[in-house]
XYZ file of C-alpha atoms in Angstrom:
618
model
C 3.195 9.243 -16.127
C 4.211 11.556 -13.246
C 1.784 13.779 -11.388
C 3.266 17.218 -10.642
C 1.987 18.619 -7.350
C 0.247 21.970 -7.208
C 2.016 25.196 -6.316
C 0.272 25.225 -2.961
C 2.342 22.228 -1.844
C 5.631 23.738 -2.866
C 4.858 27.062 -1.228
C 3.528 25.788 2.096
C 6.370 26.061 4.588
C 4.180 24.891 7.444
C 3.247 21.776 5.499
C 6.830 20.892 4.632
C 8.036 21.519 8.190
C 5.318 19.295 9.571
C 6.058 16.621 6.983
C 9.727 16.590 7.939
C 8.793 16.371 11.592
C 6.590 13.371 10.862
C 9.199 11.685 8.647
C 11.910 12.013 11.294
C 9.584 11.048 14.101
C 8.465 7.745 12.591
C 11.826 6.412 11.499
C 12.331 4.127 14.465
C 9.858 1.803 16.133
C 8.831 2.178 19.776
C 7.471 -0.066 22.483
C 4.217 1.906 22.432
C 3.127 0.272 19.169
C 3.720 -3.189 20.648
C 1.711 -2.178 23.723
C -0.975 -0.819 21.376
C -1.457 -4.185 19.665
C -1.364 -6.053 22.991
C -4.125 -3.867 24.390
C -6.234 -4.300 21.249
C -5.849 -8.074 21.402
C -6.829 -8.099 25.094
C -9.810 -5.752 24.740
C -11.753 -7.456 21.955
C -13.087 -10.972 21.476
C -11.576 -13.051 18.660
C -13.871 -16.065 18.189
C -12.249 -17.089 14.892
C -8.710 -16.882 16.353
C -7.409 -14.595 13.605
C -5.425 -12.571 16.131
C -4.716 -15.380 18.578
C -2.999 -17.496 15.923
C -0.953 -14.655 14.448
C -0.264 -12.032 17.113
C 2.553 -13.717 19.045
C 4.363 -11.219 21.258
C 7.096 -13.638 22.377
C 9.203 -12.705 19.360
C 11.547 -9.819 20.171
C 13.142 -9.219 16.771
C 12.810 -5.781 15.203
C 9.762 -5.582 12.994
C 8.107 -8.778 14.298
C 4.704 -7.117 14.662
C 4.801 -6.246 10.950
C 4.185 -9.922 10.205
C 1.000 -9.991 12.292
C -2.264 -10.634 10.483
C -3.753 -7.273 9.459
C -0.769 -5.128 10.471
C 1.086 -2.930 7.992
C 4.186 -1.047 9.147
C 5.972 2.051 7.979
C 8.800 -0.328 7.173
C 8.811 -4.133 7.605
C 11.885 -3.909 9.840
C 10.397 -1.407 12.300
C 7.777 -1.917 15.012
C 5.828 1.125 13.854
C 2.237 0.566 12.740
C 1.128 2.361 9.559
C -2.239 0.677 8.878
C -4.384 -1.749 10.835
C -6.689 -3.822 8.630
C -8.836 -6.155 10.749
C -11.784 -6.469 8.387
C -14.088 -9.512 8.251
C -12.588 -11.315 11.255
C -15.737 -11.739 13.374
C -14.300 -9.552 16.137
C -16.606 -8.640 19.028
C -16.544 -6.011 21.742
C -16.283 -2.238 21.773
C -14.021 0.188 19.967
C -10.463 -0.580 21.246
C -9.280 2.575 23.033
C -5.755 1.151 23.348
C -5.325 2.107 19.706
C -4.176 5.517 20.928
C -0.735 3.970 21.525
C -0.290 3.347 17.781
C 0.573 7.006 17.629
C 1.687 7.156 13.974
C -1.057 5.011 12.477
C -2.816 6.528 9.455
C -5.291 3.834 8.432
C -7.822 1.844 10.500
C -10.188 -0.751 9.028
C -12.486 -2.573 11.485
C -15.247 -3.202 8.953
C -17.436 -6.324 8.686
C -17.142 -7.365 12.322
C -19.522 -7.498 15.304
C -18.187 -4.537 17.260
C -20.780 -2.629 19.251
C -21.199 0.306 21.616
C -20.596 3.913 20.677
C -17.837 5.454 18.616
C -15.580 7.237 21.176
C -16.359 10.912 21.520
C -12.641 11.699 21.676
C -11.776 9.671 18.584
C -9.712 12.539 17.156
C -7.273 12.193 20.063
C -7.106 8.410 19.636
C -6.331 8.662 15.905
C -4.425 11.910 15.457
C -3.096 11.251 11.954
C -5.818 9.023 10.535
C -6.415 9.384 6.790
C -8.704 6.393 6.277
C -11.258 5.163 8.843
C -13.622 2.278 8.033
C -16.037 1.157 10.775
C -18.738 -0.049 8.371
C -20.840 -3.212 8.808
C -20.688 -3.421 12.593
C -23.152 -2.864 15.460
C -22.039 0.631 16.475
C -24.844 2.771 17.919
C -25.301 6.273 19.295
C -24.368 9.490 17.540
C -21.487 10.267 15.200
C -18.869 12.093 17.295
C -18.404 15.786 16.507
C -14.679 15.341 17.203
C -14.302 13.538 13.868
C -14.191 17.041 12.393
C -10.801 17.393 14.119
C -9.387 14.475 12.117
C -8.239 16.953 9.510
C -6.244 14.457 7.427
C -9.230 12.212 6.691
C -9.538 11.112 3.072
C -11.973 8.241 3.638
C -14.676 7.899 6.317
C -16.998 4.884 6.165
C -19.633 4.385 8.886
C -22.266 2.548 6.828
C -24.263 -0.519 7.942
C -24.430 0.342 11.647
C -27.160 1.576 14.028
C -26.028 5.182 14.310
C -28.696 7.723 15.274
C -29.067 11.479 15.557
C -27.822 14.151 13.201
C -24.621 14.004 11.202
C -22.345 16.712 12.681
C -22.403 19.618 10.240
C -18.794 20.399 11.173
C -17.742 17.346 9.171
C -18.267 19.554 6.138
C -15.057 21.372 7.108
C -12.934 18.290 6.359
C -11.144 19.747 3.353
C -9.310 16.531 2.444
C -12.301 14.177 2.508
C -12.915 12.217 -0.705
C -15.227 9.410 0.436
C -18.008 9.784 3.037
C -20.403 6.866 3.536
C -23.050 6.758 6.296
C -25.620 4.668 4.413
C -27.867 2.121 6.122
C -28.102 3.785 9.520
C -30.878 5.545 11.485
C -29.650 9.097 10.958
C -31.859 12.196 10.775
C -31.614 15.895 10.053
C -29.593 18.048 7.681
C -26.500 16.587 6.015
C -23.135 18.406 5.926
C -22.134 20.542 2.979
C -18.668 19.467 1.802
C -17.231 22.398 -0.110
C -13.588 22.989 0.841
C -12.122 19.818 -0.645
C -13.801 19.686 -4.051
C -15.822 16.695 -5.204
C -16.720 14.198 -2.466
C -18.212 10.741 -3.035
C -21.056 10.712 -0.488
C -23.566 7.987 0.312
C -26.604 8.736 2.515
C -28.789 5.862 1.282
C -31.316 4.166 3.580
C -31.442 6.863 6.271
C -35.098 7.870 6.218
C -34.722 11.082 8.197
C -31.961 12.900 6.278
C -32.475 16.065 4.255
C -30.572 18.953 2.721
C -29.685 17.589 -0.722
C -31.779 17.327 -3.900
C -31.944 13.549 -3.573
C -32.962 13.803 0.089
C -35.420 16.673 -0.009
C -35.486 20.140 1.526
C -35.188 20.456 5.296
C -38.369 22.023 6.630
C -38.409 24.178 9.745
C -40.739 22.935 12.489
C -43.582 25.180 13.591
C -46.193 24.887 16.342
C -49.828 24.656 15.381
C -53.024 25.009 17.332
C -54.910 22.911 14.892
C -56.204 19.690 16.428
C -56.422 18.301 12.915
C -52.723 18.911 12.389
C -51.930 17.284 15.716
C -54.014 14.256 14.868
C -52.490 14.038 11.389
C -49.008 14.388 12.817
C -49.703 11.660 15.340
C -50.991 9.391 12.611
C -47.968 10.027 10.447
C -45.726 9.459 13.452
C -47.407 6.152 14.229
C -47.031 5.002 10.646
C -43.394 6.159 10.584
C -42.710 4.392 13.883
C -44.244 1.205 12.570
C -42.247 1.466 9.364
C -39.108 2.185 11.349
C -39.760 -0.816 13.558
C -40.243 -2.983 10.488
C -37.079 -1.506 8.984
C -35.075 -2.256 12.122
C -36.435 -5.794 12.184
C -35.522 -6.308 8.534
C -32.094 -4.778 9.150
C -31.279 -7.239 11.912
C -32.806 -10.112 9.939
C -30.617 -9.343 6.922
C -27.538 -8.872 9.112
C -28.210 -12.157 10.900
C -28.561 -13.932 7.559
C -25.335 -12.386 6.369
C -23.571 -13.430 9.556
C -24.780 -16.994 9.159
C -23.491 -16.965 5.598
C -20.150 -15.683 6.857
C -20.043 -18.555 9.368
C -20.758 -21.006 6.557
C -18.039 -19.394 4.449
C -15.534 -18.011 7.035
C -12.729 -17.708 4.505
C -14.646 -15.599 2.027
C -14.528 -11.797 1.970
C -17.659 -9.677 2.135
C -16.439 -7.464 -0.684
C -16.133 -10.575 -2.850
C -19.587 -11.818 -1.852
C -20.990 -8.399 -2.722
C -20.101 -9.116 -6.347
C -22.954 -11.600 -6.575
C -24.769 -10.989 -9.801
C -21.669 -9.777 -11.589
C -19.842 -13.097 -11.864
C -20.642 -13.257 -15.545
C -18.479 -10.212 -16.263
C -15.658 -11.123 -18.614
C -11.986 -10.616 -17.802
C -10.402 -8.393 -20.456
C -7.267 -10.222 -21.598
C -4.161 -8.906 -23.312
C -2.811 -12.357 -24.212
C -4.631 -14.256 -26.958
C -3.028 -17.513 -25.853
C -4.926 -17.425 -22.548
C -8.311 -19.092 -22.298
C -11.261 -16.766 -21.849
C -12.099 -16.087 -18.226
C -14.961 -14.552 -16.277
C -15.083 -13.013 -12.839
C -16.560 -16.293 -11.585
C -13.353 -18.056 -12.670
C -11.237 -15.582 -10.666
C -13.419 -16.056 -7.604
C -13.264 -19.815 -7.837
C -9.499 -19.767 -8.418
C -8.971 -17.657 -5.285
C -11.579 -19.417 -3.118
C -13.697 -16.242 -3.224
C -10.599 -14.174 -2.497
C -10.053 -15.968 0.784
C -7.602 -14.421 3.244
C -5.571 -17.626 3.187
C -4.862 -16.986 -0.508
C -3.196 -13.625 0.172
C 0.460 -13.734 -0.881
C 1.301 -10.075 -0.487
C 0.029 -6.644 0.455
C 1.416 -3.264 -0.481
C 0.699 0.365 -1.205
C -1.264 -0.411 -4.352
C -3.387 -3.279 -3.075
C -3.602 -6.941 -2.055
C -2.313 -9.852 -4.151
C -4.027 -13.254 -4.140
C -2.745 -16.579 -5.389
C -5.130 -18.051 -7.956
C -5.229 -21.604 -9.314
C -7.539 -22.763 -12.097
C -9.039 -26.257 -12.212
C -6.389 -27.362 -14.711
C -3.644 -26.365 -12.269
C -2.681 -23.112 -14.004
C -1.453 -20.612 -11.414
C -1.507 -16.833 -11.661
C -1.836 -13.785 -9.392
C -4.792 -11.435 -8.924
C -4.287 -7.974 -7.454
C -7.208 -6.137 -5.918
C -6.330 -2.464 -6.231
C -6.885 -0.242 -3.247
C -9.616 2.355 -3.628
C -8.927 5.016 -6.212
C -10.614 8.305 -7.031
C -10.241 7.594 -10.751
C -13.371 6.879 -12.748
C -13.977 3.630 -14.593
C -13.274 5.429 -17.870
C -9.910 6.669 -16.580
C -9.083 3.202 -15.267
C -9.908 1.571 -18.609
C -7.753 4.123 -20.395
C -4.814 3.422 -18.067
C -5.249 -0.318 -18.571
C -5.154 0.140 -22.327
C -1.770 1.800 -21.881
C -0.331 -0.671 -19.358
C -1.485 -3.589 -21.485
C 1.001 -2.533 -24.156
C 3.919 -2.212 -21.721
C 5.840 -5.451 -22.217
C 9.438 -6.361 -21.418
C 11.139 -9.567 -20.331
C 11.920 -8.003 -16.932
C 8.401 -6.810 -16.168
C 5.724 -8.969 -14.549
C 3.325 -9.689 -17.445
C -0.094 -8.071 -17.017
C -2.440 -10.700 -18.446
C -5.725 -8.862 -18.071
C -8.123 -6.956 -15.828
C -11.695 -6.939 -14.622
C -14.041 -4.179 -13.424
C -16.954 -5.236 -11.225
C -18.928 -2.528 -9.431
C -16.245 -0.502 -7.613
C -13.688 -3.301 -7.648
C -10.610 -3.154 -9.904
C -8.872 -6.525 -10.374
C -5.623 -7.087 -12.264
C -4.454 -10.514 -13.446
C -0.692 -11.174 -13.550
C 1.486 -14.105 -14.482
C 2.523 -16.189 -11.487
C 6.026 -15.696 -10.052
C 6.890 -18.962 -8.233
C 9.880 -17.612 -6.271
C 8.033 -14.633 -4.848
C 9.529 -11.318 -3.822
C 13.239 -10.572 -3.779
C 12.724 -9.171 -0.278
C 11.650 -12.566 1.063
C 14.599 -14.290 -0.623
C 17.089 -11.825 0.891
C 15.455 -11.657 4.306
C 13.706 -14.994 4.953
C 11.586 -15.251 8.083
C 13.554 -18.308 9.177
C 17.153 -19.154 8.369
C 19.650 -17.258 6.241
C 19.621 -16.069 2.653
C 20.714 -18.837 0.263
C 21.234 -16.674 -2.841
C 24.828 -16.926 -4.080
C 26.693 -14.040 -5.724
C 26.005 -14.957 -9.378
C 22.277 -15.188 -8.582
C 22.256 -11.788 -6.882
C 24.205 -10.205 -9.733
C 21.831 -11.738 -12.273
C 18.852 -10.290 -10.400
C 20.471 -6.851 -10.197
C 21.313 -6.730 -13.905
C 17.869 -7.916 -15.015
C 16.047 -5.504 -12.706
C 18.288 -2.610 -13.812
C 17.504 -3.455 -17.413
C 13.776 -3.390 -16.710
C 13.917 -0.051 -14.902
C 16.171 1.420 -17.615
C 13.645 0.346 -20.239
C 10.820 2.027 -18.299
C 12.845 5.252 -18.000
C 14.413 5.465 -21.443
C 12.557 3.304 -23.970
C 8.971 2.812 -22.840
C 6.429 5.062 -24.552
C 5.147 6.811 -22.550
C 8.123 6.680 -20.198
C 7.335 5.519 -16.690
C 8.743 6.595 -13.334
C 8.047 3.727 -10.942
C 7.970 5.802 -7.707
C 7.773 2.794 -5.381
C 10.954 0.770 -5.975
C 11.930 -1.688 -3.253
C 12.966 -5.309 -2.975
C 9.257 -6.105 -2.665
C 8.392 -4.881 -6.158
C 11.002 -7.170 -7.757
C 9.526 -10.643 -8.194
C 11.357 -13.797 -9.261
C 10.158 -16.388 -11.747
C 10.974 -20.111 -11.701
C 14.502 -19.402 -13.012
C 15.078 -16.487 -10.614
C 14.778 -14.066 -13.505
C 13.730 -10.698 -11.977
C 10.376 -9.221 -12.952
C 9.311 -5.724 -11.910
C 5.791 -5.327 -10.522
C 3.569 -2.300 -9.794
C 4.993 -0.310 -12.718
C 2.539 2.392 -13.738
C 0.143 1.664 -10.872
C 0.968 4.893 -9.037
C -1.222 6.600 -11.648
C -4.201 4.587 -10.433
C -3.783 5.538 -6.800
C -5.075 8.743 -5.251
C -2.940 11.534 -6.768
C -0.529 13.610 -4.768
C -2.263 16.923 -4.220
C -2.354 19.281 -1.267
C -2.887 16.489 1.227
C -0.284 15.452 3.714
C -2.110 12.138 3.995
C -0.996 10.869 0.599
C 2.597 10.989 1.762
C 1.808 9.775 5.268
C 0.186 6.729 3.695
C 3.527 5.932 2.094
C 2.116 5.961 -1.426
C 5.505 6.544 -2.983
C 7.552 4.046 -1.067
C 9.015 2.961 2.256
C 11.200 5.354 4.182
C 14.261 3.153 3.794
C 14.083 3.655 0.022
C 12.866 7.241 -0.380
C 15.341 9.751 -1.807
C 16.189 12.566 0.639
C 15.059 15.328 -1.710
C 11.537 13.903 -1.903
C 10.571 15.098 1.588
C 11.389 18.638 0.449
C 9.901 18.721 -3.045
C 7.282 15.926 -3.054
C 8.099 15.499 -6.744
C 8.830 12.011 -8.116
C 11.814 11.994 -10.529
C 13.917 9.413 -12.407
C 16.823 10.175 -10.052
C 14.535 9.362 -7.133
C 13.974 5.928 -8.708
C 17.760 5.555 -9.042
C 18.195 6.257 -5.318
C 15.556 3.645 -4.410
C 17.133 1.063 -6.716
C 20.554 1.881 -5.226
C 19.135 0.881 -1.841
C 18.014 -2.439 -3.362
C 21.563 -2.940 -4.696
C 22.892 -2.315 -1.178
C 20.503 -4.968 0.117
C 21.838 -7.436 -2.445
C 25.525 -6.920 -1.693
C 25.316 -6.428 2.092
C 22.433 -8.749 2.963
C 21.149 -6.033 5.305
C 17.655 -4.569 5.556
C 17.193 -0.976 4.392
C 16.022 0.438 7.732
C 17.825 -1.713 10.296
C 21.460 -2.749 9.977
C 22.263 -5.852 12.018
C 26.043 -5.491 11.673
C 26.096 -1.865 12.779
C 27.040 -0.968 16.373
C 24.157 -0.720 18.843
C 24.791 3.008 19.128
C 24.128 3.471 15.402
C 20.511 4.513 14.789
C 20.556 5.270 11.063
C 19.395 3.313 8.027
C 21.380 1.247 5.528
C 22.324 4.189 3.293
C 23.539 6.207 6.285
C 25.593 3.250 7.522
C 27.227 2.841 4.116
C 27.981 6.570 4.037
C 29.647 6.364 7.439
C 31.760 3.350 6.438
C 32.800 5.095 3.221
C 33.961 8.197 5.104
C 36.093 5.966 7.338
C 37.509 3.957 4.390
C 35.818 0.818 5.717
C 33.384 0.275 2.857
C 34.658 -3.268 2.318
C 33.273 -4.199 5.765
C 29.724 -3.777 4.461
C 29.845 -6.731 2.045
C 27.886 -9.829 3.053
C 30.434 -12.172 4.648
C 28.793 -15.214 3.051
C 29.865 -13.877 -0.369
C 33.506 -13.092 0.418
C 36.644 -15.128 -0.336
C 35.067 -17.101 -3.181
C 36.924 -15.446 -6.016
C 34.360 -12.693 -6.539
C 35.680 -10.015 -4.162
C 36.618 -7.564 -6.916
C 33.138 -7.841 -8.488
C 31.539 -7.356 -5.088
C 33.477 -4.177 -4.411
C 32.761 -2.725 -7.866
C 29.067 -3.580 -7.371
C 29.079 -1.851 -3.983
C 30.554 1.291 -5.528
C 27.805 1.349 -8.169
C 25.240 1.191 -5.371
C 27.011 4.028 -3.546
C 26.825 6.202 -6.668
C 23.083 5.608 -6.857
C 22.408 6.737 -3.277
C 24.535 9.866 -3.228
C 22.665 12.756 -1.635
C 22.798 15.138 -4.611
C 20.415 13.931 -7.378
C 22.517 15.373 -10.215
C 25.492 13.282 -9.133
C 23.559 10.022 -9.463
C 23.854 8.047 -12.706
C 20.860 7.511 -14.962
C 19.122 4.148 -14.824
C 20.637 3.340 -18.213
C 24.120 3.987 -16.817
C 23.376 1.798 -13.805
C 22.381 -1.022 -16.130
C 25.588 -0.591 -18.157
C 27.735 -0.499 -15.008
C 26.247 -3.747 -13.721
C 26.371 -5.447 -17.113
C 30.087 -4.629 -17.326
C 30.682 -6.176 -13.892
C 28.809 -9.358 -14.829
C 30.103 -9.650 -18.385
C 31.645 -13.078 -17.890
C 28.321 -14.657 -16.895
C 26.442 -13.908 -20.150
C 23.210 -13.254 -18.270
C 21.524 -10.981 -20.806
C 19.994 -11.479 -24.218
C 19.667 -8.790 -26.882
C 19.094 -5.212 -25.743
C 15.676 -3.581 -26.022
C 16.828 -0.262 -24.565
C 17.273 2.808 -26.726
C 20.548 4.500 -25.811
C 19.867 8.032 -24.494
C 21.557 10.716 -26.568
C 23.489 12.154 -23.623
C 25.164 8.757 -23.063
C 26.054 7.882 -26.667
C 29.789 7.521 -27.048
C 30.406 6.726 -23.398
C 31.791 3.207 -23.745
C 33.966 3.095 -20.669
C 31.448 2.630 -17.915
C 33.671 0.963 -15.331
C 36.215 3.782 -15.544
C 33.377 6.242 -15.073
C 32.484 4.513 -11.810
C 36.021 4.894 -10.531
C 36.128 8.525 -11.629
C 32.927 9.277 -9.742
C 34.339 7.646 -6.617
C 37.455 9.780 -6.899
C 39.595 6.730 -6.261
């Protein structure tokens, strides 16, 4: 289940050096990102109050902008914008130039709004590291800027459904990382670019009457002067007819857009992508559970209020999750996967595999649905949400007691150990964090997003796949990953060790509240510093101490420390981690029968707690 990067990645010293520079440079948030969002809010009109109601700059806590509507951060505890997704909000005005202050942003989505004017000619300086740019379904006019060819990390460029004119810059064909290029439904003319350096590109030139240069568009003909009056008259006639047709086309374009806008006003909470599925609502949802009533796409749309924004309960690297409720009150979750380069056949094959992956500590995948380019997954509802939100509530303090935290750790470790050692084929998660561990009604942990990394754009020679954070947040990523770009089981162990540190310290992975103001590192670095000064006990959450569990807490903390050691070979396997934690929580009888096959290299090792002490050297 792991994609091994090509030799070009491993051999490119320039690439690795630049990657390290980026990774170190984006670790801590800056005031410029806050100023960026302020300037955007002030420069565009927000008639539906999407930004006005959410973008409150009076909060001064670290990471507060990450809770703004449409804002995704490199890490939820840092004021550093990763993606800005302001689609379908009815925004008006021109392209917000203040976006230049979001200097580490990689994704911008302003689609399905009423923005107008020209696309800035210096857009490559405004969005230096952009990998995905979506300005579709707006009122942008003028020519496509040549400077877009300087946005060398672009994977996705969508400019469809605007009023763009002139020729598509041929230099765009030099974008060797481009995978999706959509300029359909504009007024473009002339020869189209030839994308050759980056392999297969999904292009869309539809409804641009003047384009040429591809078999589907026709051959570009050179213009030549003629002294023939007949030719002049014929050309004039053709021009008049073309002009009339163009005028009619423009009229129809605005008529259709106006009708769509009125529909959006009538249904402000719906999403255009969901409305575009009209005509496909009869598609059946493929179900893995026979006990579930048959469903169609129309049932999913009704249960999510046409995938209304108010039904969003989570967003992440793999897509957006919506709360869904059937008429009989049955609740479940629907994930809309982010765009993938995989074909429908490949997706169906992957679903057939994931549908067989079942364990009591995995979020049950109930079914899936394919409609046009949309990929929808149906999961069982988890009433208590993400572990992250339980540990770090927006208001108040964490209310999880020690037995509850230990129960969550043991159950999650068991799930990850099963994925690593017993699942066939074995799965490396690659995106472990406290956000991928969900909690059911009894606070039993369930792992989400397992196997979904296969459905995302694969890690190839593109820096952008890492910049987009496909394989996890920086607070969780193993140190060796920035050097090798290879996902490994020991990398998963490091990420899970960070989750264990969150559980026992109550601290966030990137920002440590209890650390001195002069300390600028993350949670793992803080723990390492305390350990070197023999002050490791100071890291434990004070709300858990002096309740008779101090010895368990300290043993738990040492397990976490073993997981996040810098050298991968010195980390335990996920099976060992599970055994360590189970030994610590033996008196609680949390677990049922084991479903994990014991790895051969661990057979006979029955003294797990002593092994922990031996590894600590204490």
